[in-house]
Amino acid sequence: MLRREEELRLSDLTQKNFYKRRNEVNGIFEIVEELQRQICREFKIEEKEGLRMIRRADLIIGQERANELSFYRRENKCIDGPLKVGDVAPCVNGLYLLSEKHQLAQENYILEPTPGFFTVLVAGSLS
């Protein structure tokens, strides 16, 4: 299943779809999810179980083997940064600011500032 996912992810059609939808908030994720659903159908595995198997292969075949077979794990360029829980966050450029209220915004998500507090957003995903 993981080899088939890699084959589909790297296909010309998928790469063109990634490019077309690159500016959509969830465009690439929706493409990958549909690829994974397609794989479940191809392997005749119930969708919920098949998606779990693809996404959590590390629990089934071990981390090392999953990293070897899983394209998005093997090609993942993310690394743990130097910050630890409780560290003072450095001042970095992040999302753009909106209006005179200095609301932190991205797409449809607005975060109102809280006086005396800084908002730090950290996100990550294995899939």
XYZ file of C-alpha atoms in Angstrom:
127
model
C 0.000 0.000 0.000
C 2.829 2.386 0.849
C 4.652 1.607 -2.387
C 1.442 2.218 -4.343
C 0.972 5.527 -2.528
C 4.459 6.606 -3.549
C 3.779 5.584 -7.141
C 0.578 7.637 -7.196
C 2.108 10.656 -5.411
C 4.932 10.820 -7.939
C 2.757 10.290 -11.026
C 2.535 13.100 -13.588
C -1.205 13.437 -12.993
C -0.822 13.859 -9.238
C 2.063 16.293 -9.635
C -0.075 18.384 -12.009
C -2.951 18.291 -9.514
C -0.605 19.352 -6.693
C 0.528 22.282 -8.811
C -3.025 23.308 -9.746
C -4.231 23.240 -6.152
C -1.054 24.483 -4.442
C -2.649 27.742 -3.294
C -5.783 26.167 -1.842
C -5.812 25.908 1.940
C -6.296 22.121 1.958
C -5.771 21.371 -1.740
C -2.737 19.117 -1.448
C -4.131 17.340 1.618
C -7.384 16.614 -0.218
C -5.447 15.185 -3.168
C -3.398 12.927 -0.874
C -6.501 11.799 0.995
C -8.199 10.835 -2.266
C -5.058 8.930 -3.309
C -5.164 7.038 -0.036
C -8.871 6.270 -0.489
C -8.107 5.019 -4.004
C -5.444 2.696 -2.578
C -7.964 1.281 -0.094
C -10.320 0.517 -2.992
C -7.523 -1.026 -5.072
C -6.472 -3.279 -2.190
C -10.117 -4.036 -1.322
C -9.647 -2.875 2.267
C -12.384 -1.082 4.188
C -11.608 2.622 3.925
C -11.358 3.513 7.616
C -9.029 0.592 8.316
C -7.003 1.143 5.140
C -6.449 4.827 5.909
C -5.314 3.894 9.418
C -2.906 1.319 7.988
C -1.374 3.817 5.566
C -1.169 6.687 8.040
C 0.024 4.658 11.021
C 2.154 2.060 9.282
C 4.803 2.642 11.959
C 2.538 0.928 14.499
C 2.116 -2.089 12.230
C 5.548 -2.598 10.651
C 7.769 -0.518 12.930
C 9.197 2.978 12.572
C 12.306 1.989 10.611
C 10.446 -0.057 7.997
C 7.676 2.574 7.730
C 10.312 5.274 7.144
C 11.866 3.128 4.443
C 8.599 2.369 2.609
C 6.600 5.537 3.224
C 7.416 8.344 0.811
C 6.218 11.168 3.049
C 8.175 9.815 6.010
C 11.331 9.071 4.022
C 11.315 12.452 2.267
C 10.218 14.450 5.317
C 12.641 17.343 5.740
C 11.248 18.498 9.090
C 13.547 18.387 12.091
C 13.080 19.071 15.766
C 14.003 22.658 16.492
C 15.953 23.976 19.470
C 12.910 25.199 21.483
C 11.735 23.216 24.481
C 8.589 23.590 26.577
C 8.943 26.692 28.735
C 11.545 28.416 26.527
C 11.061 32.038 25.608
C 10.047 32.105 21.957
C 12.258 34.251 19.712
C 10.792 37.086 17.679
C 10.247 35.715 14.168
C 8.316 36.718 11.104
C 5.161 34.679 10.930
C 1.759 35.201 9.464
C 0.674 38.559 8.147
C -1.054 41.168 10.303
C -4.518 42.500 9.546
C -5.979 45.911 10.359
C -5.012 48.331 13.083
C -6.025 45.814 15.746
C -3.053 43.649 14.722
C -5.081 40.507 14.406
C -3.019 37.508 13.499
C -4.657 35.952 10.467
C -4.284 33.184 7.975
C -7.023 32.464 5.487
C -10.245 32.131 7.498
C -8.691 31.965 10.956
C -8.571 35.125 13.070
C -6.923 35.258 16.481
C -7.752 38.254 18.638
C -4.750 39.532 20.602
C -4.815 39.125 24.366
C -3.193 42.045 26.237
C -0.025 40.945 28.000
C 0.177 37.614 26.151
C 1.827 36.536 22.936
C 0.284 34.003 20.615
C 2.691 31.308 19.450
C 1.412 28.856 16.898
C 3.299 25.632 16.350
C 2.002 23.020 13.966
C 3.227 19.820 12.494
C 2.027 16.688 10.818
C 3.512 13.332 10.038
C 1.089 12.929 7.178
